[in-house]
Coordinates of C-alpha atoms in Angstrom, one line a residue:
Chain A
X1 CA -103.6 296.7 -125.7
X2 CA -103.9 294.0 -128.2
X3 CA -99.7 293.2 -127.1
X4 CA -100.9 293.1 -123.5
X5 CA -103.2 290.4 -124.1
X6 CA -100.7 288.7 -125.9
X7 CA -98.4 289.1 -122.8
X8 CA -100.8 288.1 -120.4
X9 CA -101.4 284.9 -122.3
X10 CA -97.7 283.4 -122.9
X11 CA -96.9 284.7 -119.0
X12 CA -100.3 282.5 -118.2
X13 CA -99.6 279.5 -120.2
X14 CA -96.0 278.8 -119.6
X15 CA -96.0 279.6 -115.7
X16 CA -99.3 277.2 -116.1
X17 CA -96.7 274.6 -117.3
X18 CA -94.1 275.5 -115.1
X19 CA -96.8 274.9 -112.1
X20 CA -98.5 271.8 -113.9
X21 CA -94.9 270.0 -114.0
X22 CA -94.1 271.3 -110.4
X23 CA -97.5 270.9 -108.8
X24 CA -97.7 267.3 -110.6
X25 CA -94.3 266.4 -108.6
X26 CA -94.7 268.1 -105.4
X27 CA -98.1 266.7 -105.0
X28 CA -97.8 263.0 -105.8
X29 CA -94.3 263.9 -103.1
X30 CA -97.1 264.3 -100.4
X31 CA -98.2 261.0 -100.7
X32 CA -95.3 259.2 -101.3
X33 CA -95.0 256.3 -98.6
X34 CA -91.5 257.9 -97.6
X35 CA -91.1 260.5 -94.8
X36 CA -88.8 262.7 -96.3
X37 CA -90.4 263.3 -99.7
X38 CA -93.4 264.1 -97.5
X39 CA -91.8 267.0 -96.0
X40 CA -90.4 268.7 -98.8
X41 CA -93.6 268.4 -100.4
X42 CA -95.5 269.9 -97.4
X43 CA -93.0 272.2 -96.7
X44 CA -92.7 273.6 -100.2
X45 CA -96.2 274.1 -100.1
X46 CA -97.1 275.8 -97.0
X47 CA -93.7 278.2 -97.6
X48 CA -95.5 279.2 -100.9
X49 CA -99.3 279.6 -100.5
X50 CA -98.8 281.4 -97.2
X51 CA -97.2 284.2 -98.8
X52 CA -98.4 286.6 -100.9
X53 CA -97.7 286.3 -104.4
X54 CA -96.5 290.2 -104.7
X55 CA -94.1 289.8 -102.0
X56 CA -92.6 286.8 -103.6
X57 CA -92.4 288.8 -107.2
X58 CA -90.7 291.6 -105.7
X59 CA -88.7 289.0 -103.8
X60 CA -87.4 287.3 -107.0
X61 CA -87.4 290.5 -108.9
X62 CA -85.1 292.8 -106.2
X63 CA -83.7 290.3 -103.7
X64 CA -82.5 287.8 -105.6
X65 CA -80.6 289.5 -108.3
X66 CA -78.3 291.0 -106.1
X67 CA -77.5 288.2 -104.6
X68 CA -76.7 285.9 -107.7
X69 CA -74.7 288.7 -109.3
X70 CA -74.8 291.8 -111.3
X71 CA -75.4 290.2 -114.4
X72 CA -79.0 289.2 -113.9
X73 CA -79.6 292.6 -113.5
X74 CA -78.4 293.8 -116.8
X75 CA -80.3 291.1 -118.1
X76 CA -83.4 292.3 -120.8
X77 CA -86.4 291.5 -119.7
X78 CA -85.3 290.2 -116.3
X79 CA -89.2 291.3 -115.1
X80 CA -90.7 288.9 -117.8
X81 CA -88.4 285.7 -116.6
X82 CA -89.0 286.7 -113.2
X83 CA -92.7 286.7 -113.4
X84 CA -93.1 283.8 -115.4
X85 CA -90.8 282.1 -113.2
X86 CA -92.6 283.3 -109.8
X87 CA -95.9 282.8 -111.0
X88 CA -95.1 279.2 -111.7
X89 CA -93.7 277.7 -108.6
X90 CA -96.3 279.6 -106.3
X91 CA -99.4 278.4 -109.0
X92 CA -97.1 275.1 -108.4
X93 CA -98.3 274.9 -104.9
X94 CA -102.0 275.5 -105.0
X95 CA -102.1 272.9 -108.1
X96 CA -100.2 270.4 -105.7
X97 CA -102.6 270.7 -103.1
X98 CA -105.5 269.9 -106.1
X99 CA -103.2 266.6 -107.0
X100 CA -102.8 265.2 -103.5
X101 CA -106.6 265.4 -103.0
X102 CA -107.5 264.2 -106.4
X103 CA -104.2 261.4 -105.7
X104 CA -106.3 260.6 -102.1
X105 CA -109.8 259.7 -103.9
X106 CA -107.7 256.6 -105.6
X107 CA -109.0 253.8 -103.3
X108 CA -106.4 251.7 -101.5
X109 CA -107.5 249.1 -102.8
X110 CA -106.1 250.1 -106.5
X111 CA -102.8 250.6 -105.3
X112 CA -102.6 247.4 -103.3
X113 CA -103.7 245.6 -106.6
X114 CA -101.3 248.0 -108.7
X115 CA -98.4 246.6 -106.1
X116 CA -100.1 243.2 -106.3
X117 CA -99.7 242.8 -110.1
X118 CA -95.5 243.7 -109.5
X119 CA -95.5 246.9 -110.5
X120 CA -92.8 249.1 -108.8
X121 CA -93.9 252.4 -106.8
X122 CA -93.2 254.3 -110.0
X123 CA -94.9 252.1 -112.1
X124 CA -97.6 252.2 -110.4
X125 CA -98.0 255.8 -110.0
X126 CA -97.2 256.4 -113.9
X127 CA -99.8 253.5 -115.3
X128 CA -102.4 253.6 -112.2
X129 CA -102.8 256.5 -109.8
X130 CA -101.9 259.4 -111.9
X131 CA -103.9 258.4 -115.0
X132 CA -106.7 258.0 -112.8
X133 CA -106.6 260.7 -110.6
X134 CA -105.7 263.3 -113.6
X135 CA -109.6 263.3 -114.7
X136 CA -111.0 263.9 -110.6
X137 CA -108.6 267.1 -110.7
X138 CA -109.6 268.3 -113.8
X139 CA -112.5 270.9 -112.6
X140 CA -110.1 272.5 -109.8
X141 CA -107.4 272.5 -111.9
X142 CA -109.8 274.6 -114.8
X143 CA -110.3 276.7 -111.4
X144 CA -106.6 277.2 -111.1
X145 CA -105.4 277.9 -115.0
X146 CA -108.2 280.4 -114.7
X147 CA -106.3 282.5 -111.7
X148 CA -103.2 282.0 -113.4
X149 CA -104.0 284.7 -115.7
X150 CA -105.7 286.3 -113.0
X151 CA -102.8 286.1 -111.1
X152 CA -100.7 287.1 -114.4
X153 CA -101.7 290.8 -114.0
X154 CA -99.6 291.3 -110.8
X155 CA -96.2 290.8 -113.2
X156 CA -97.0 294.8 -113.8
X157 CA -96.0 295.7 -110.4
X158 CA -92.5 294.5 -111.8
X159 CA -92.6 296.2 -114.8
X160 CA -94.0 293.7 -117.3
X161 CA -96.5 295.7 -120.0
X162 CA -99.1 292.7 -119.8
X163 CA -102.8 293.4 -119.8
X164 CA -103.0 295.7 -116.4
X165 CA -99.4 297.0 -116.6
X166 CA -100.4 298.2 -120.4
X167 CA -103.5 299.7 -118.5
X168 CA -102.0 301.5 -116.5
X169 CA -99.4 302.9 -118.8
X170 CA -102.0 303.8 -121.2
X171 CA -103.6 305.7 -117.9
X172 CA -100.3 307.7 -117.2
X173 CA -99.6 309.1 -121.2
X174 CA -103.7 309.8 -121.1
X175 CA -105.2 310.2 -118.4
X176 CA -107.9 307.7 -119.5
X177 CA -107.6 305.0 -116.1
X178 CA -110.7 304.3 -116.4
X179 CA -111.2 303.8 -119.9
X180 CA -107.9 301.5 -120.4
X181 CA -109.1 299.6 -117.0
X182 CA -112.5 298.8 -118.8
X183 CA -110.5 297.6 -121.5
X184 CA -108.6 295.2 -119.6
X185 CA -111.3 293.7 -117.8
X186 CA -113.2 292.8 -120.9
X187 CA -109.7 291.4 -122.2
X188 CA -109.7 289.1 -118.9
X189 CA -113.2 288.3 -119.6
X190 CA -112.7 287.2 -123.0
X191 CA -109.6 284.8 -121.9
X192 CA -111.6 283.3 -119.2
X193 CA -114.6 282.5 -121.4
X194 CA -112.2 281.0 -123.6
X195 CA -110.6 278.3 -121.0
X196 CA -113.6 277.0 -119.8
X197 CA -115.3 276.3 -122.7
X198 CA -111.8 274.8 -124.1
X199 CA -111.7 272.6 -120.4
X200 CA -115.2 271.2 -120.6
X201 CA -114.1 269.7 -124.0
X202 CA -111.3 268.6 -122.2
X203 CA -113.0 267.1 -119.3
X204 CA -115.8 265.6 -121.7
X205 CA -113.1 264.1 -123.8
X206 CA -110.9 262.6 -121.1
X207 CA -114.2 261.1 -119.1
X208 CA -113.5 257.9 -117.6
X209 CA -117.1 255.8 -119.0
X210 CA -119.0 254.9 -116.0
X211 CA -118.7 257.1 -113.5
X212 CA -121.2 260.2 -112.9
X213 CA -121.9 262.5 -115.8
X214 CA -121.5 266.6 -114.8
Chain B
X1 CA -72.4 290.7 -99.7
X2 CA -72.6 290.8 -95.8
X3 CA -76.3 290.9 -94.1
X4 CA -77.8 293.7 -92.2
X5 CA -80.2 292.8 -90.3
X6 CA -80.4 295.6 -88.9
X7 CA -82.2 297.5 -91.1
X8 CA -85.8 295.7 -90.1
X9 CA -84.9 297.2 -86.5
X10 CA -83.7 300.8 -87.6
X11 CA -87.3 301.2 -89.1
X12 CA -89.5 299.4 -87.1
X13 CA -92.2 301.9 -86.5
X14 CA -92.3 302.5 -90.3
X15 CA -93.2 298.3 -90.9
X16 CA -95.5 298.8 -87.5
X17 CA -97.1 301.5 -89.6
X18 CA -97.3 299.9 -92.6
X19 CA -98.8 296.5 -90.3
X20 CA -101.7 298.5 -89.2
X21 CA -102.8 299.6 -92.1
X22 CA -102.7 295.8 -93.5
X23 CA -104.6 295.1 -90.8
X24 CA -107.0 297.5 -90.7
X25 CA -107.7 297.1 -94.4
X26 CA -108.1 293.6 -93.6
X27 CA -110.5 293.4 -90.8
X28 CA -112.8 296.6 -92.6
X29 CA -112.7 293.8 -95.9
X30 CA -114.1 291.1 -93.6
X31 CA -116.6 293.8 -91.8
X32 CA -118.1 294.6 -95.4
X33 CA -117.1 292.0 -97.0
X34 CA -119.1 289.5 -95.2
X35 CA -122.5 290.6 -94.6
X36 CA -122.7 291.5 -98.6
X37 CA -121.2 288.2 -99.1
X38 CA -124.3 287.0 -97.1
X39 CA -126.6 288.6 -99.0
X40 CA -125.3 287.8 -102.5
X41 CA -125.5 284.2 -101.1
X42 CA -129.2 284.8 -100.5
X43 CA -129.5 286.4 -103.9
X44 CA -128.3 283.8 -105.3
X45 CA -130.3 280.9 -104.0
X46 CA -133.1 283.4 -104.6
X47 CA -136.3 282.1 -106.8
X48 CA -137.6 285.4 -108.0
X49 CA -135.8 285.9 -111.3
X50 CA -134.9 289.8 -110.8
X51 CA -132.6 288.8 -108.1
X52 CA -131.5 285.9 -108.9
X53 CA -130.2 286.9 -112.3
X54 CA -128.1 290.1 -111.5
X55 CA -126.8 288.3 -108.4
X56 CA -125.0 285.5 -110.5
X57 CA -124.1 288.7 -113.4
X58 CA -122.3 290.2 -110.9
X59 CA -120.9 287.5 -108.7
X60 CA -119.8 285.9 -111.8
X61 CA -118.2 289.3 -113.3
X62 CA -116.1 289.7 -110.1
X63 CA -114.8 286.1 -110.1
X64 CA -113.2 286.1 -113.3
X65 CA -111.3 289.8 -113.3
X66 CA -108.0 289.9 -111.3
X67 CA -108.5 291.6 -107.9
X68 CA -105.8 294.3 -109.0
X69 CA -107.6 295.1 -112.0
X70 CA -110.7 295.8 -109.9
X71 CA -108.4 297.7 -107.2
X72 CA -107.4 300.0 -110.4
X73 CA -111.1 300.2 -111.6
X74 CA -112.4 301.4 -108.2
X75 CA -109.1 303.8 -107.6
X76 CA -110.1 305.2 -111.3
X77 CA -114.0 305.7 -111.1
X78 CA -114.8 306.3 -107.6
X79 CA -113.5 310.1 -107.9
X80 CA -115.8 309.9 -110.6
X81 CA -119.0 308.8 -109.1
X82 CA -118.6 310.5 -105.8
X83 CA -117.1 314.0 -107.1
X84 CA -114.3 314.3 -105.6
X85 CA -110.7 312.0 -104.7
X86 CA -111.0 309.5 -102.2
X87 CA -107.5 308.4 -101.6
X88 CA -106.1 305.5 -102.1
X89 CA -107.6 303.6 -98.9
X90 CA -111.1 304.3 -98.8
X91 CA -110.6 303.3 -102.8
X92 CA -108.8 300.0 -101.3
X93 CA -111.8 299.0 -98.7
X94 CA -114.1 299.5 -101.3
X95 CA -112.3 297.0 -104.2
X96 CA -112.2 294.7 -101.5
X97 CA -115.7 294.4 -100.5
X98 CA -116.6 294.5 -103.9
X99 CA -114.1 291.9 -104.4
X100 CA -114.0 289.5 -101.5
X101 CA -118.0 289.1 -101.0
X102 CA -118.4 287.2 -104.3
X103 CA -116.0 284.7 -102.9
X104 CA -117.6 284.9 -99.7
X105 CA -121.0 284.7 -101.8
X106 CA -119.9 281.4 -102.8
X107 CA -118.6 280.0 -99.8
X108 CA -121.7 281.0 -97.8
X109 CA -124.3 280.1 -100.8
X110 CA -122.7 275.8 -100.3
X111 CA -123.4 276.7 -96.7
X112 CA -127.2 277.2 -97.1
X113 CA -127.7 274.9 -99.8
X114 CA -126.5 272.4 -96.8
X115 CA -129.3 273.3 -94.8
X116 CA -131.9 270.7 -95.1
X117 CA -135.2 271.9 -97.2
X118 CA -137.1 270.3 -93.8
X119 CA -135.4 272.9 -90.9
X120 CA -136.4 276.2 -93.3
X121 CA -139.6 274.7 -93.9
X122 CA -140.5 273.8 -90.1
X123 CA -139.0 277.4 -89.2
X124 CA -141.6 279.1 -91.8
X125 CA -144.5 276.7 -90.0
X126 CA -143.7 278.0 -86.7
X127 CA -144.6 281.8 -88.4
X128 CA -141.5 283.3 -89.0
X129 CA -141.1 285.7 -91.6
X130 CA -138.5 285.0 -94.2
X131 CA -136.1 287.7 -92.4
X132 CA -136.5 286.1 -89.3
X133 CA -136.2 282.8 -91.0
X134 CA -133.0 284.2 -92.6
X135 CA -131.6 285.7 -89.0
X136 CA -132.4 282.7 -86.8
X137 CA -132.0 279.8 -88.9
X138 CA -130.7 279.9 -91.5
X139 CA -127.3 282.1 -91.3
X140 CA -126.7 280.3 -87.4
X141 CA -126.8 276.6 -89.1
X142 CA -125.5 277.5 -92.3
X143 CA -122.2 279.8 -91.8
X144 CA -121.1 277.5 -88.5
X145 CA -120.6 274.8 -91.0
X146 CA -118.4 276.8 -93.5
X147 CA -116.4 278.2 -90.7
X148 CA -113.3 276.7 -91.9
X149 CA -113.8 277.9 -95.5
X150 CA -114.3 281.2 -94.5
X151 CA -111.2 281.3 -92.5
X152 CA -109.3 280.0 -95.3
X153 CA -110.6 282.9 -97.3
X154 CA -109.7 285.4 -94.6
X155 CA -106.1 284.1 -95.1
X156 CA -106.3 284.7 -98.6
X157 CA -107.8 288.2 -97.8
X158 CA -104.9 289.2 -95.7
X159 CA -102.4 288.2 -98.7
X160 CA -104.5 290.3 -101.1
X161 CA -104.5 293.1 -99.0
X162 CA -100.8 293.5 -100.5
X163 CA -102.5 294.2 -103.6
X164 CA -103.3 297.6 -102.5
X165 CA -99.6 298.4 -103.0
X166 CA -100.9 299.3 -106.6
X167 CA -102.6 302.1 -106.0
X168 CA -99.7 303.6 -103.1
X169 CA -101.4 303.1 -100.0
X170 CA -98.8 302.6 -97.5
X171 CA -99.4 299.1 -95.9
X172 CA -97.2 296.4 -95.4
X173 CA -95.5 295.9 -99.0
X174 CA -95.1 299.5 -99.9
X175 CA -93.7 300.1 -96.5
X176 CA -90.8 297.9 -97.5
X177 CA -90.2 299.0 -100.8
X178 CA -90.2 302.8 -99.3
X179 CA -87.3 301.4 -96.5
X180 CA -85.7 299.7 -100.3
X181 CA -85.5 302.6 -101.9
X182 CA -83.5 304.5 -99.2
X183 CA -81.8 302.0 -97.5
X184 CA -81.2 299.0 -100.6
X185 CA -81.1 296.2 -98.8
X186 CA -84.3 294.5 -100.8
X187 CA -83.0 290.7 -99.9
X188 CA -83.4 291.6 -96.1
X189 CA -86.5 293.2 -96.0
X190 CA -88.3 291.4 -98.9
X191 CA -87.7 288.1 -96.6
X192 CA -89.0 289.9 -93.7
X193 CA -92.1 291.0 -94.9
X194 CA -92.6 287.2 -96.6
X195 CA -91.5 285.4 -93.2
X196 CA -93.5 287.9 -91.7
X197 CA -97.1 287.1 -94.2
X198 CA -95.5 283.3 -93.9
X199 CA -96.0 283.2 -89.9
X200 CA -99.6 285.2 -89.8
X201 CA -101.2 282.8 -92.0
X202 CA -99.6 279.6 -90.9
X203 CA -101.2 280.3 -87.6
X204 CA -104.6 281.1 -89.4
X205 CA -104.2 277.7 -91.2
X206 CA -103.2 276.3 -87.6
X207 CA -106.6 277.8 -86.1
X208 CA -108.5 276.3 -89.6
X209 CA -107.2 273.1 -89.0
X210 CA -108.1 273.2 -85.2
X211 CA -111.8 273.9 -86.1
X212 CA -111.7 271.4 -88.8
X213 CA -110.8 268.4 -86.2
X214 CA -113.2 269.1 -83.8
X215 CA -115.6 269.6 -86.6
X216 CA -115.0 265.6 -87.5
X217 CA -114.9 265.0 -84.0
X218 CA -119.0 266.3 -82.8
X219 CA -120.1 264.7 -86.1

């Protein structure tokens, strides 16, 4: 039990900086002043938050290999790398849809001063727009690590002993489902507890001074 | 390797099969989902302490478990409760309204709170009882302003009704893995039930975005 919850957590965090990386990108994409960025971005994101994340596990996990060549499937752990992998780029879209909003409540006028001062587009998204819009997406992005380990739990239906997939093992040697389940649920309970107290330091620590307290 | 495309074709009353019972999953999750979601909304905007407290317990409880987890839980102690097995659908319908209504809970509960203190008050003054209250005012104003969210979350209902794969119901997923497993051709039917999920919820987001325009549009 105690090595599912240790499962659960590394799949969590480093799909959670898979999708922070890739959400970061694909999202400040969609607001780029250039057409074809703005596609990819919007296209990226409706493919991936339109289909279920299971289908697109079992997609990486049994479609994929084939096609790239035997030797992925003789890989160890190929399930682990898989889910982390999955679980990334789809988290990757829902976070990009939290950036572009929190990117859209930068007022114009900032970038047009940002530009104003000489700063190139890059510049100013690295120095102006991102550090700014960073702390307005902080509460849905808590939202979003939080389903990340939520979400972590389907990697069992590709064979990864995380939190539910240890479950259910423990449930088939004996025949205690609903014991083992129990167990899990307060393991999920205990992670989630744990984020948002850690984020509300966060966001109290990264609080721009002046604006409205929480 | 050479396509076969084929193979979606060969077994095409198998995946209708396997359609209908993600369908009917989905709309019996809305059907209970819905009106419980209503009234943990109510519970939770409740004053009297008794209802107020479990409401938030329990809405709060659901939220932060993964939906498979609770899909397990129910498969596992339902037999239990009721005395005897269930099978794996009823067990489904169940995790999902159990499920799905706190999120519905908390879409509907931002609806109410936008109902001005005013309109409930003046519909109280004109002697309605709190039901009545509840009926006529306050669940017309409130849920035809969350509209869109609620669609949204229908969208997200109809991807976690793949979920129920867990527990070997036969809907949509497990249909194709059963046509995988005899006929192995996982890249073709994997991208078939994904283009498949890909198209019904684009044109549920195309229907969200719809009511969202005409939304701005009357205000």
């Amino acid at each position: 039990m105690l090595r599912g919850i240790l499962l659960t957590l590394q799949i969590g965090i480093i799909s959670w900086i898979i999708a922070l990386f890739a959400g970061i990108l694909i999202g400040t994409f969609r607001t780029f002043p250039w057409r074809p960025l703005r596609v990819v971005g919007t296209a990226y994101v409706e493919i991936f938050r339109n289909i279920p994340l299971l289908v697109q596990l079992f997609f990486w996990y049994y479609a994929i290999p084939p096609l790239v060549g035997q030797w992925l499937n003789r890989m160890h752990n190929l399930g682990y790398y898989c889910a982390i992998f999955g679980l990334g780029i789809y988290t990757a879209s829902r976070v990009a849809e939290h950036v572009r909003s929190g990117l859209n409540t930068v007022p114009t006028g900032q970038r047009f001063a940002g530009l104003s001062t000489g700063l190139s587009q890059l510049q100013l998204y690295r120095h102006v727009i991102i550090p700014y819009a960073i702390r307005v997406m902080i509460p849905p992005l808590t939202t979003e690590f939080l389903t990340v380990f939520k979400n972590s739990a389907l990697a069992m239906t590709i064979g990864v002993l995380e939190l539910t997939g240890m479950a259910d093992r423990i449930n088939a040697r004996t025949w205690h489902g609903l014991e083992s389940t129990t167990g899990a649920i307060a393991g999920y309970l205990i992670i989630g507890l744990s984020i948002i107290t850690l984020m509300s330091l966060v966001e109290s620590k990264l609080r721009i001074p002046g604006l409205i307290k929480r | 390797m050479a396509f076969d495309w084929d193979v979606i074709w060969r077994n095409k009353y198998l995946f209708l099969g396997g359609l209908s019972v993600t369908l009917k999953l989905f709309v019996l999750a809305l059907a209970g989902g819905l009106p419980l979601g209503i009234i943990l909304g109510l519970g939770s905007l409740s004053s009297r302490r008794w209802l107020y407290y479990p409401t938030r317990a329990y809405v709060n409880f659901i939220r932060n478990i993964p939906l498979i987890l609770v899909v397990f839980w129910v498969y596992f102690s339902l037999p239990l409760i009721s005395g005897r097995s269930l099978g794996p659908f009823t067990s489904a319908v169940v995790a999902f309204v159990i499920f799905e209504a706190t999120y519905f809970c908390e879409i509907i509960r931002a609806g109410f709170q936008s109902v001005s203190k005013g309109q409930i008050q003046s519909a109280y003054s004109t002697g309605l009882t709190y039901f009545q209250m509840v009926r006529y005012v306050l669940i017309p104003i409130a849920i035809r302003r969350v509209i869109p969210s609620l669609l949204t979350q229908g969208i997200v209902i109809l991807q976690d009704t793949s979920l129920a794969y867990v527990i070997g119901l036969r809907e949509f997923v497990r249909t194709a893995a059963i046509v995988d497993s005899r006929e192995v051709r996982p890249l073709e039917l994997y991208s078939f039930v994904a283009i498949v999920f890909l198209v019904l919820c684009l044109v549920g987001s195309l229907v969200v975005r719809r009511l969202e325009a005409r939304d701005r549009q009357r205000v």
